[in-house]
Short mmCIF file of C-alpha atoms in Angstrom, two decimals:
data_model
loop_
_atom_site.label_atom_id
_atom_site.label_comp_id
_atom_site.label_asym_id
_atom_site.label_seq_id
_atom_site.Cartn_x
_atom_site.Cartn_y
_atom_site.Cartn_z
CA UNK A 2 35.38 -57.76 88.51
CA UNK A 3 32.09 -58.02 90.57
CA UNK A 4 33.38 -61.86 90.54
CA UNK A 5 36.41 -60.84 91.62
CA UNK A 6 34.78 -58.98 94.50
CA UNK A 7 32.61 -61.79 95.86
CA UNK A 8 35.37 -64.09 95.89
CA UNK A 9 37.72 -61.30 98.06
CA UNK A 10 34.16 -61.14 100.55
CA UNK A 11 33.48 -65.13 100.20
CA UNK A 12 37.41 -65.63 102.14
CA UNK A 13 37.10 -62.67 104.44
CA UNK A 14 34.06 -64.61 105.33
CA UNK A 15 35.33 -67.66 105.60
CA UNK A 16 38.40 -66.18 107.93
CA UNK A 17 35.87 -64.73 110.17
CA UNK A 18 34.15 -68.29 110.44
CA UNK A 19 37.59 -70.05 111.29
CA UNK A 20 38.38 -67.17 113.77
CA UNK A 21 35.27 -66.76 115.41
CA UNK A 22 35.36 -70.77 116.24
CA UNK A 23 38.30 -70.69 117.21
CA UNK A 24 37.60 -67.97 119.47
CA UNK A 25 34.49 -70.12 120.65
CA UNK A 26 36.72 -73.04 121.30
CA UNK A 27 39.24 -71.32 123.05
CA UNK A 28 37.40 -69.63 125.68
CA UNK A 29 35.19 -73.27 125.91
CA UNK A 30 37.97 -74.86 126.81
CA UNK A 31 39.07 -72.39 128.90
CA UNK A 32 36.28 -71.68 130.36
CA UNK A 33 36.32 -75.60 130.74
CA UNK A 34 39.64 -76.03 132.63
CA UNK A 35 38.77 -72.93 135.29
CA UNK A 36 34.94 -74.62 135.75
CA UNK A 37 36.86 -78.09 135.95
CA UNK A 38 39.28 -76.49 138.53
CA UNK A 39 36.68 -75.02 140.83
CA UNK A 40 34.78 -77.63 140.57
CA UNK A 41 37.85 -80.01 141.94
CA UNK A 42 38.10 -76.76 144.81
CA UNK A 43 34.93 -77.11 145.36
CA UNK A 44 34.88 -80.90 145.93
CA UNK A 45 37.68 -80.60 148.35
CA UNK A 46 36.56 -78.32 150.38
CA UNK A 47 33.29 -79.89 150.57
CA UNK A 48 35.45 -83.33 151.70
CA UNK A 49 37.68 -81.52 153.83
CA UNK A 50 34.85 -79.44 155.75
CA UNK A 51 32.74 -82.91 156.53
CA UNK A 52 35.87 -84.64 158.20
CA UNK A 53 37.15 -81.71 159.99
CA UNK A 54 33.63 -81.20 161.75
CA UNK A 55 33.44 -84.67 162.51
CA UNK A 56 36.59 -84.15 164.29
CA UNK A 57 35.13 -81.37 166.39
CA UNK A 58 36.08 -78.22 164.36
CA UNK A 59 34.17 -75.43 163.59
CA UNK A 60 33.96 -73.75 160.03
CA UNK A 61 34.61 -70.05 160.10
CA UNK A 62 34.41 -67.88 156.64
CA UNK A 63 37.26 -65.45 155.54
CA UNK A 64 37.20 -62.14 153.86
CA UNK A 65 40.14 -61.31 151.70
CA UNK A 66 40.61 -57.60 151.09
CA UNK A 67 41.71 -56.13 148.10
CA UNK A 68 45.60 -57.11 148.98
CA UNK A 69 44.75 -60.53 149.45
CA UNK A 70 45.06 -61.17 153.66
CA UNK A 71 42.40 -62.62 155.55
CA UNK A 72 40.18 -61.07 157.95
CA UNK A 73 38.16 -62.99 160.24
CA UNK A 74 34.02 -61.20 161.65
CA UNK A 75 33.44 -62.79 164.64
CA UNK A 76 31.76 -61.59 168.01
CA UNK A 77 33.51 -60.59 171.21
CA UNK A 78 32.13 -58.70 174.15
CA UNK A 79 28.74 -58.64 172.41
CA UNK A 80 29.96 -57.02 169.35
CA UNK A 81 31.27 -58.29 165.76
CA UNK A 82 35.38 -57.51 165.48
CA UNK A 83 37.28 -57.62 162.44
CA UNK A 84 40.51 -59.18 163.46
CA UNK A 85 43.99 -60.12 160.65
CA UNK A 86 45.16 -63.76 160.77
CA UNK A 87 48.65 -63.30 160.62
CA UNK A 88 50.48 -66.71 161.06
CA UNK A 89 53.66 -64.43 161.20
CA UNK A 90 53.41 -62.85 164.31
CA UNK A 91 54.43 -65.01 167.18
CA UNK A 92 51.38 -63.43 169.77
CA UNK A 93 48.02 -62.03 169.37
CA UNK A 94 47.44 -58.09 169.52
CA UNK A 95 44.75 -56.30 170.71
CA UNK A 96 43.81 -52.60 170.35
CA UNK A 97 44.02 -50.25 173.22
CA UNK A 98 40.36 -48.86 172.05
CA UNK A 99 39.15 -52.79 172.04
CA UNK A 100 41.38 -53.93 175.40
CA UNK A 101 39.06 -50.50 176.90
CA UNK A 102 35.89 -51.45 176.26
CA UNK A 103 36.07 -55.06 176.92
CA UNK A 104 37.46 -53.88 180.39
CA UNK A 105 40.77 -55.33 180.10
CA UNK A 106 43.06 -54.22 183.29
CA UNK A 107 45.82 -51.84 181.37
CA UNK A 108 47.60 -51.14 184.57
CA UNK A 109 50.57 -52.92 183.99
CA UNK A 110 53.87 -50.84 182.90
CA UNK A 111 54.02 -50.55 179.29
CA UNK A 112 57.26 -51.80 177.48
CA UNK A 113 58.31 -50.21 173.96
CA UNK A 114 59.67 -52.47 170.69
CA UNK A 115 60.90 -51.67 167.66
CA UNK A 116 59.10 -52.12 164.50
CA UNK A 117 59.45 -51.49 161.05
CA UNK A 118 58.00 -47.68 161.17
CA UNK A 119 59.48 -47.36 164.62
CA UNK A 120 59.04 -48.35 168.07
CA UNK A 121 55.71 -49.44 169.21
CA UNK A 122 54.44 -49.05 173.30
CA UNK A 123 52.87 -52.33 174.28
CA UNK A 124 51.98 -54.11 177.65
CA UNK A 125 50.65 -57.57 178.59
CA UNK A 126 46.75 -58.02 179.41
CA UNK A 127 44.36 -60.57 180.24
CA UNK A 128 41.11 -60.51 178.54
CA UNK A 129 38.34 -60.24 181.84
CA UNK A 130 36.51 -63.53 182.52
CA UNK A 131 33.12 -60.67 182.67
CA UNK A 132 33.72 -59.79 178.87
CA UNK A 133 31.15 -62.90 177.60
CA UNK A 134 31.42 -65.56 175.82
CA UNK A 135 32.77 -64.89 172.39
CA UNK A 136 33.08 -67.21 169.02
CA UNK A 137 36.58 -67.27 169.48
CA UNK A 138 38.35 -68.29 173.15
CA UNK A 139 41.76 -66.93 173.04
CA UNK A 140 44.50 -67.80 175.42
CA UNK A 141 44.92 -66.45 179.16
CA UNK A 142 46.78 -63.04 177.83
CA UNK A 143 46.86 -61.01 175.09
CA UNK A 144 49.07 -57.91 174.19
CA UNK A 145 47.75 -54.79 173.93
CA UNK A 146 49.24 -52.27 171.62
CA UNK A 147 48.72 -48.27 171.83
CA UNK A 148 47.56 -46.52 168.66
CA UNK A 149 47.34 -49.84 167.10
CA UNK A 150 45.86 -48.44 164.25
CA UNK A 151 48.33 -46.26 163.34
CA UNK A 152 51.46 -48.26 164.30
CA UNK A 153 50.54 -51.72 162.98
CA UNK A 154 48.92 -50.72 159.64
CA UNK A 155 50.25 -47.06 158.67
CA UNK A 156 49.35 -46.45 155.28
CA UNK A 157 47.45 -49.41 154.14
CA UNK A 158 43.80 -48.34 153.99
CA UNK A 159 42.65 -51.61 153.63
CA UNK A 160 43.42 -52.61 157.31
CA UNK A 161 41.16 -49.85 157.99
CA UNK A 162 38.68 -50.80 161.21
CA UNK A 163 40.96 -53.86 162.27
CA UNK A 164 40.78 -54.37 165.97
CA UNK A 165 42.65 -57.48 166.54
CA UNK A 166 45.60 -59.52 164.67
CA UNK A 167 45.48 -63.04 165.46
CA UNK A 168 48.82 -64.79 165.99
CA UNK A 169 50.13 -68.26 165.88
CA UNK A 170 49.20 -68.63 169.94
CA UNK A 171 45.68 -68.75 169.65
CA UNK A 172 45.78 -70.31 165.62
CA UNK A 173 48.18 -72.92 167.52
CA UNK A 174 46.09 -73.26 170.16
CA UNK A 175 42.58 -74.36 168.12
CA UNK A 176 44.64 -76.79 166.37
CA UNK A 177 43.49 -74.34 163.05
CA UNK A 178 43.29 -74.88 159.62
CA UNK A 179 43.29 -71.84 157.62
CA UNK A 180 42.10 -72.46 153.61
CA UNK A 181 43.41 -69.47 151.78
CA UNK A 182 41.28 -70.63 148.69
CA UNK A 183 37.94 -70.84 150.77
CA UNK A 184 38.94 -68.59 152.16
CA UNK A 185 37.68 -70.11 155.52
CA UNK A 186 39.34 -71.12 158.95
CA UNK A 187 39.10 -74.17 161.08
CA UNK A 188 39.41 -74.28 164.87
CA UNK A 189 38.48 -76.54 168.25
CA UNK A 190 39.38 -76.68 171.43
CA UNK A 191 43.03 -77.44 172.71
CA UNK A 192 43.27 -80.98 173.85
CA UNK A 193 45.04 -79.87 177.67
CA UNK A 194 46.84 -82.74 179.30
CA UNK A 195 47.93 -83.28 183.07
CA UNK A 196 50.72 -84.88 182.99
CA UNK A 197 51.12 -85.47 186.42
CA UNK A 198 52.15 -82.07 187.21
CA UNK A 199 49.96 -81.88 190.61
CA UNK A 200 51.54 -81.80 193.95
CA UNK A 201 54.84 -80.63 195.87
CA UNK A 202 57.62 -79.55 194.25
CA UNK A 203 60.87 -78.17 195.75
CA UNK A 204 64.15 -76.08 193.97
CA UNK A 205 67.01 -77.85 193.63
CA UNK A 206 68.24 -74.84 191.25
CA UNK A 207 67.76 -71.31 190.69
CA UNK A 208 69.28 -69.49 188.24
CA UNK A 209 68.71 -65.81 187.96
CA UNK A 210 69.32 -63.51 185.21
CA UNK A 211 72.59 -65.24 184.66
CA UNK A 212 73.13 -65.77 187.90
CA UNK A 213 73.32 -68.85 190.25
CA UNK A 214 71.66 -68.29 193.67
CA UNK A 215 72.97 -69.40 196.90
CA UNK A 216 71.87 -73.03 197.48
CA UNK A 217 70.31 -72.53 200.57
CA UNK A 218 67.89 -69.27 199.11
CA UNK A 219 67.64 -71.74 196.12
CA UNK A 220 66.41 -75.12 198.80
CA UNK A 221 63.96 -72.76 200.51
CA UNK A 222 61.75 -72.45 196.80
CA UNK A 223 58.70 -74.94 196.64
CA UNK A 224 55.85 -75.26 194.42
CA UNK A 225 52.21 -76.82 195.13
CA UNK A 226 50.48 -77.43 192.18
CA UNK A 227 46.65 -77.81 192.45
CA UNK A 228 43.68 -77.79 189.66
CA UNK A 229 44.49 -75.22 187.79
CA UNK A 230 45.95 -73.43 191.06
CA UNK A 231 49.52 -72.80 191.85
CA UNK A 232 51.49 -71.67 195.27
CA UNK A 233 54.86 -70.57 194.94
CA UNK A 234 56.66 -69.89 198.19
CA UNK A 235 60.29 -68.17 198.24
CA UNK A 236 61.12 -69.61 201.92
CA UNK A 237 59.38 -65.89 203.56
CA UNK A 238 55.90 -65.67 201.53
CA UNK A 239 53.49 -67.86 199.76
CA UNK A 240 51.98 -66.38 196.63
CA UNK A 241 49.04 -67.57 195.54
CA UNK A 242 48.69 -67.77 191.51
CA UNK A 243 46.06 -68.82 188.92
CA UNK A 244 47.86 -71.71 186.06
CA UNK A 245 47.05 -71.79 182.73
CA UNK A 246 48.58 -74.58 180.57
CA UNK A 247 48.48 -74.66 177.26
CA UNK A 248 48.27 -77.38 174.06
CA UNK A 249 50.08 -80.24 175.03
CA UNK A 250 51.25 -80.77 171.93
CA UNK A 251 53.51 -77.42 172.24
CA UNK A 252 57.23 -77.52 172.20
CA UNK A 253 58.52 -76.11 174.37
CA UNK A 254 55.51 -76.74 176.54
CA UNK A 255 53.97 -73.24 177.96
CA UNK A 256 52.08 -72.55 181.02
CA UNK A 257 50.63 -69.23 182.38
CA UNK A 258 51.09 -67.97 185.90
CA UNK A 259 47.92 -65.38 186.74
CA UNK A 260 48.17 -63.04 189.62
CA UNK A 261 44.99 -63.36 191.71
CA UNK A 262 44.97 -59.47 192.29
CA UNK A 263 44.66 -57.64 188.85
CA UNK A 264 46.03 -59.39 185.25
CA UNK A 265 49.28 -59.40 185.21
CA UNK A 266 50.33 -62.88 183.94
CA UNK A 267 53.92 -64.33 183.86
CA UNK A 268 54.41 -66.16 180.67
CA UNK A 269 56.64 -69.14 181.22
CA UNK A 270 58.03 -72.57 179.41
CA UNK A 271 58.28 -76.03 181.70
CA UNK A 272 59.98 -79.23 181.00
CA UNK A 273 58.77 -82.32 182.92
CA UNK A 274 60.71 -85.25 183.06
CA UNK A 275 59.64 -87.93 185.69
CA UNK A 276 60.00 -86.41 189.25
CA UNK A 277 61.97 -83.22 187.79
CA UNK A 278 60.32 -80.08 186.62
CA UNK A 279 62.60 -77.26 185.10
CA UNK A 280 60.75 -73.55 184.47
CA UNK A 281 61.65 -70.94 182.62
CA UNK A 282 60.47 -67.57 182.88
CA UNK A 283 60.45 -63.89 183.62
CA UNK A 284 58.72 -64.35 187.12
CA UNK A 285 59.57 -60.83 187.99
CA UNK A 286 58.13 -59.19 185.16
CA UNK A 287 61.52 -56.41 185.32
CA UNK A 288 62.67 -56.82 181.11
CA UNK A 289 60.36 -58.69 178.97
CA UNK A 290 56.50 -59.09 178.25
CA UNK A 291 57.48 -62.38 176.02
CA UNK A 292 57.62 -65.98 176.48
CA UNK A 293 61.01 -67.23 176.35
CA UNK A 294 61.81 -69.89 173.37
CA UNK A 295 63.92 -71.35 175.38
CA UNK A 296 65.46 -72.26 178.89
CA UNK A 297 68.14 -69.65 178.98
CA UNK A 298 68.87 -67.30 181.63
CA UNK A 299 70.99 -64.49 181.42
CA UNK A 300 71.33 -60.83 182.31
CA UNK A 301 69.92 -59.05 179.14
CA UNK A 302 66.55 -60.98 178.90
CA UNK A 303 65.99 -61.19 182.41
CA UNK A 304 64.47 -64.74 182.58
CA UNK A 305 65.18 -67.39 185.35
CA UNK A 306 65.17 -71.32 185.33
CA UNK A 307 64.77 -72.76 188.53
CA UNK A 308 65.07 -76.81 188.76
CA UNK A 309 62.37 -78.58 191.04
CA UNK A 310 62.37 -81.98 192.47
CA UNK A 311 58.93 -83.83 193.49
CA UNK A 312 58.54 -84.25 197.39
CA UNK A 313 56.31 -87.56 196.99
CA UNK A 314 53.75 -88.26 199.40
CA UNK A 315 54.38 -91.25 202.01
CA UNK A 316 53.03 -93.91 199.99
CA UNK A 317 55.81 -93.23 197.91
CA UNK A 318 53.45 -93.09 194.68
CA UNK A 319 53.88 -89.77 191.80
CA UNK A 320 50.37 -88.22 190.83
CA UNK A 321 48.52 -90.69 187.85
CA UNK A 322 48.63 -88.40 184.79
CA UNK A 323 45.07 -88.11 183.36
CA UNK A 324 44.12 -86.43 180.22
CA UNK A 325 41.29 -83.97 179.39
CA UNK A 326 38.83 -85.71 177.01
CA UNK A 327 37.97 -83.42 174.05
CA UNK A 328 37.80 -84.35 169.87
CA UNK A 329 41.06 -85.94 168.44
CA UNK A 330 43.00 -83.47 166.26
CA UNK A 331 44.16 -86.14 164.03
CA UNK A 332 42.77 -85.37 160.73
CA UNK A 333 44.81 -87.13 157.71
CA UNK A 334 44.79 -83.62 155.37
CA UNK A 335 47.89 -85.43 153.02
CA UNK A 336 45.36 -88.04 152.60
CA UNK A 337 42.59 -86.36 151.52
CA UNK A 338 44.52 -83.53 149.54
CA UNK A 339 47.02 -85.18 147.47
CA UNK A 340 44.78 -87.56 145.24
CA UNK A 341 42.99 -83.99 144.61
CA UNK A 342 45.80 -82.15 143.26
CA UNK A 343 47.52 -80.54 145.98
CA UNK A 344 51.46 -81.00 147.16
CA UNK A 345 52.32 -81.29 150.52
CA UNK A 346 55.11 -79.61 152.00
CA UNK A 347 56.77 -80.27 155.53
CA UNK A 348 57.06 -77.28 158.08
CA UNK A 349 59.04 -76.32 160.59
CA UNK A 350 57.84 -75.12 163.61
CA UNK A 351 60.26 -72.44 165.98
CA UNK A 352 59.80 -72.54 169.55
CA UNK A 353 57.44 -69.19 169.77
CA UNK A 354 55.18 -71.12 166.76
CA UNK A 355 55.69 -69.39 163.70
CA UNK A 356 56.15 -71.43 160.67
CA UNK A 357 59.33 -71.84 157.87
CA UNK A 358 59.54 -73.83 155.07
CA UNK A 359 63.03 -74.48 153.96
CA UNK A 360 63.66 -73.33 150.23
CA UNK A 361 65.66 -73.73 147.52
CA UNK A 362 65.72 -70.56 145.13
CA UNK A 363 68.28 -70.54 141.84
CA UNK A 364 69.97 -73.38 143.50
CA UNK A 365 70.51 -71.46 146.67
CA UNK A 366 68.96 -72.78 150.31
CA UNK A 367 67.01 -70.81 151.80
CA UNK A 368 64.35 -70.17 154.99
CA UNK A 369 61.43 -68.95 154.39
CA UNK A 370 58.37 -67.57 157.15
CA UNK A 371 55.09 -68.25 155.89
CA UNK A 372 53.21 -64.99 156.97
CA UNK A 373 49.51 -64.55 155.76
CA UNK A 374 50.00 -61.16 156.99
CA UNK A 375 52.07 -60.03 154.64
CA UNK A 376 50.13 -59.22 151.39
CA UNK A 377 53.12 -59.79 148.85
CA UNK A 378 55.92 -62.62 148.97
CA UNK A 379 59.60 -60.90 149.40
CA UNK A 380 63.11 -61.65 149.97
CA UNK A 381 66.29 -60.19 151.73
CA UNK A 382 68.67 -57.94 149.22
CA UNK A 383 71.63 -60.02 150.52
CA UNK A 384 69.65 -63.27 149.37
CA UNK A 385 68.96 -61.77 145.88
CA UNK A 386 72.29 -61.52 145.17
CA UNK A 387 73.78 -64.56 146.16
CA UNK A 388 71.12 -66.10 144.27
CA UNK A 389 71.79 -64.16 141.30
CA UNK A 390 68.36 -62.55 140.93
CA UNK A 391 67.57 -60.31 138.46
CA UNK A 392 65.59 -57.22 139.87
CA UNK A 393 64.66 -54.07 138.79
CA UNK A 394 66.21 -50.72 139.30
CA UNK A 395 63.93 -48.36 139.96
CA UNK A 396 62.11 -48.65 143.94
CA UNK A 397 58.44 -48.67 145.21
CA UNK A 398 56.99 -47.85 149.02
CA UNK A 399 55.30 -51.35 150.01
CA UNK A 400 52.37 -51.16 152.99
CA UNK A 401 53.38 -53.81 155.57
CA UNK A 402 52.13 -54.50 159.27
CA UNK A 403 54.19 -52.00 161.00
CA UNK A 404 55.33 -49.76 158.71
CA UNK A 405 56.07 -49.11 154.85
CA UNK A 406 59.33 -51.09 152.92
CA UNK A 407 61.37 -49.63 150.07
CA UNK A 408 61.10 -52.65 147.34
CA UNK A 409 62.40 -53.46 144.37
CA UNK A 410 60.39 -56.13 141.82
CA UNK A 411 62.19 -59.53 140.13
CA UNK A 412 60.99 -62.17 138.28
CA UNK A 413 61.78 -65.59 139.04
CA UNK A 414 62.03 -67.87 136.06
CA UNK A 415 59.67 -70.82 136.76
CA UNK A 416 62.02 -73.66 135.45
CA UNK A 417 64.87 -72.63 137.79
CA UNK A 418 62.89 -73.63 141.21
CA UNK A 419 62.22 -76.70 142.84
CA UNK A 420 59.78 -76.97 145.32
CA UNK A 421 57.30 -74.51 143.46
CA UNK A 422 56.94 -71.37 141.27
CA UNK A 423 56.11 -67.80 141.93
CA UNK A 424 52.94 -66.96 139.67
CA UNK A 425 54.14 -63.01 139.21
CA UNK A 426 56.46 -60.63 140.87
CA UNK A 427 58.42 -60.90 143.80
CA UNK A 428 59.74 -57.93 145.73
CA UNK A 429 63.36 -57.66 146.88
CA UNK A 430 63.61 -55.91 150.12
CA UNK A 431 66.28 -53.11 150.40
CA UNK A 432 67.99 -52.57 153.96
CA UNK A 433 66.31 -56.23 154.95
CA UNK A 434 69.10 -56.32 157.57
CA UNK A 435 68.11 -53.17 158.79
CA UNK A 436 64.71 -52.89 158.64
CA UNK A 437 63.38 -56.64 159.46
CA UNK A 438 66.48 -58.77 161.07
CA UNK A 439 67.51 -55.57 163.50
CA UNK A 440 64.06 -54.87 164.65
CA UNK A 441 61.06 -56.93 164.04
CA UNK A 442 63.35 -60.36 164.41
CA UNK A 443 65.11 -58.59 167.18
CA UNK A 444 63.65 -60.29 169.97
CA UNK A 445 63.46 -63.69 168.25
CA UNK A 446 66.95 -65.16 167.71
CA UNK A 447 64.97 -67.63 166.03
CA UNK A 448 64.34 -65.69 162.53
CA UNK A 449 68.08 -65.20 162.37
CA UNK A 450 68.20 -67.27 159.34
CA UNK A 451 64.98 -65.89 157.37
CA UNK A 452 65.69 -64.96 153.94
CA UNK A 453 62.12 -64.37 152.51
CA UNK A 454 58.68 -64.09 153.69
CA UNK A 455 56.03 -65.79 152.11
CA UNK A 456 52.95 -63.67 151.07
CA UNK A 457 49.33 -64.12 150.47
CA UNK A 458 50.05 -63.68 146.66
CA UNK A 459 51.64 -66.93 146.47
CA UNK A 460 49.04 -68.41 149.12
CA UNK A 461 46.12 -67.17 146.88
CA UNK A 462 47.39 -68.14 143.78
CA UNK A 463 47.87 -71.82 144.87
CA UNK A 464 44.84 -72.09 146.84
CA UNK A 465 46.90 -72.94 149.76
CA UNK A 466 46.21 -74.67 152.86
CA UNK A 467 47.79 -74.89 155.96
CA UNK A 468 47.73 -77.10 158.97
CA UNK A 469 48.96 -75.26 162.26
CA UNK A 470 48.87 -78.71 163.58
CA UNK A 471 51.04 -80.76 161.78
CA UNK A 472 52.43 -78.55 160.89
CA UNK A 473 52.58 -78.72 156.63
CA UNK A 474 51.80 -76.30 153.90
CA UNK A 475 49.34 -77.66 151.04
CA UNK A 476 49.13 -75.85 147.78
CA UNK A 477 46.97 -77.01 144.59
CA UNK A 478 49.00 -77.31 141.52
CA UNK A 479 47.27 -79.53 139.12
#
């Protein structure tokens, strides 16, 4: 019996043994394969950090809040701001509070948009030359937004104390780099380029809101472009204006008209082809606060387009383009990523700059915006169920910029996609037609044809990178 007993203790032993190195081994190895991943992060990052700063750009580290979006500390106006990069919204936002105490001029007449929680009050600003020097040089304008608090992040207390969310026209502008593993962002300055658009110009064209003007109110239109200077004359006045042009590597290309008196700006889009100059833009300021995507006039967005033709000088002899000299841009990311593990996808730029990446989900094509501020990846209802997916009954209230969305959660099985797999849930959004298309893509005909919004969830998980440049998406899948 007691041998009996010994022997029973003796195997009980020796189970404990087998499981307790096996237990050992397990977590060794995978301890092994997560130290042997960050490791490989790490490397990258280090080789990606040394070329981008010999290219000219400047390192700037992340914090990720508990939902996973980036903020970004810098200083402005002698003070550190916590500002959202948000490579889904197509312009940069500023609080009223911030816009206030930096002195911005809010006397301009405040236009109202729909949003997801309802419509938000806005108006156009420039940030005052007086404000200081700041980490961060944002473009000529900015839009201010009343109770931005409150309207852009109801209900998600994690947005708490954001002043500023930063949009594709500045990340656009610095050329940035944002590495959602780092997490850490990129920037430098926007290589500007003349392109000989210096000298006299004079209307061949004018179309107004829809309209073509009389040929001879049309003739008596000329331009004079100087250094960053810019008359326009309507054939009774010349008005005096500050220009503004931005990356030349923009399409459409975008320049800023500043009134002199005040800082109202006029947002506009030019074309130059040889000796002909087409603009597009709401140069009365009556409808719109945006830059149009494209050169379309008509009555309901209250742009014009006006045609000019080059008066050359007497020598006969067009204005010598000459370029700014600043750092090249061209950094070759797919080379340095790809032997490390990562998978490059192509993106697709819309005129305004926001970012898709075409999709294929159950075997059905899709568009997709890549939005770092949107915490969690989700689709459209109507895509769900062409696609066949399987979601859940029951609903949830999701926090988003703007407002809160009913969702419902699905699982995507990882064999059944091609370009890459979702690492947990994705949320189907109910009423997507109603609550995103019909009122936060209102304005954009652009994001007609976006079926899901990419999330920082699937941006974490993959240790994504993306080039506002190129532009191309870079996640890490070894």
């Amino acid at each position: 019996m007691t041998n009996l007993k010994h022997w029973h203790m003796a195997v009980r032993w020796a189970i404990a043994v087998i499981a307790y190195a096996f237990t050992v081994s397990y977590v060794c190895s995978t301890d092994g394969r997560i130290e042997q991943k960050e490791q490989a992060e790490k490397s990258n990052f280090v080789d990606m950090a040394k070329s981008l700063e010999s290219k000219g750009y400047k390192r700037f580290p992340l914090v990720r809040d508990r939902l996973g979006s980036l903020h970004l500390k810098f200083r402005l106006g002698g003070r550190l701001r916590n500002a959202l990069i948000d490579t889904g919204a197509e312009n940069t936002f500023f609080s009223e509070t911030l816009a206030k105490e930096i002195k911005c001029d809010l006397s301009g007449e405040s236009k109202s948009y729909d949003n997801i929680g309802g419509s938000v009050s806005m108006k156009r600003s420039r940030i005052p030359e007086s404000y200081g020097k700041g980490d961060l040089a944002f473009i000529s304008d900015v839009i201010v937004c009343e109770d931005f608090e409150r309207k852009m992040f109801a209900g998600d207390r994690e947005k708490n104390g954001v002043e500023i969310l930063i949009g594709m026209d500045t990340l656009r502008y610095h050329s940035a780099i944002i590495d959602c593993g780092g997490p850490a962002l990129y920037i430098r300055e926007a290589d500007v380029i003349d392109e000989g658009l210096n000298g006299e110009w004079r209307a061949v064209t004018y179309i107004r809101e829809g309209m073509l003007i009389d040929g001879e109110i049309s003739k008596a239109i000329s331009l004079s472009i100087g250094e960053n200077t810019l008359m326009y004359n309507n054939g009774k006045r010349a008005i005096p204006f500050g220009l503004n042009l931005h990356d030349c590597n923009r399409i459409p290309k975008a320049m800023d008209w500043r009134v002199e008196k005040g800082s109202a700006c006029l947002p506009a889009i030019y074309s130059l082809d040889s000796d002909t100059l087409k603009i597009c833009g709401n140069l009365t300021q009556s409808k719109t606060l945006l830059r149009p995507n494209c050169f379309d006039s008509t009555e309901f967005n209250g742009y014009s387009v006006i045609t000019f033709h080059r008066v050359l000088p007497k020598d006969g002899q067009a204005p010598v383009p000459k370029k700014v000299s600043k750092p090249s841009a061209n950094v070759d990311l797919k080379a340095l990523l790809e032997p490390a593990g990562y998978k490059r996808f192509s993106l697709k730029r819309e005129p305004l700059g926001t970012l898709y990446l075409p999709y294929t989900l159950l075997g059905t094509k899709c568009t997709a915006l890549l939005d770092t501020g949107a915490s969690a990846t989700f689709m459209s209802d109507g895509l769900a169920r062409v696609a066949k997916v399987q979601f859940s009954s029951e609903s949830k209230v999701v926090a988003c910029i703007g407002g809160s969305l009913s969702m419902k959660t699905a699982k995507i099985p990882k064999e059944s996609t091609k370009e890459f797999a979702f690492p947990g849930d994705v949320f189907v959004c109910e009423n997507y037609t109603e609550k995103i298309k019909e009122k936060v893509f209102a304005s954009n005909t652009e994001n007609v044809d976006v079926e899901m919004i990419l999330g920082m969830d699937i941006a974490k998980h993959y240790s994504a990178i993306i080039d506002t440049h190129a532009p191309a998406l870079y996640f890490y899948t070894k």
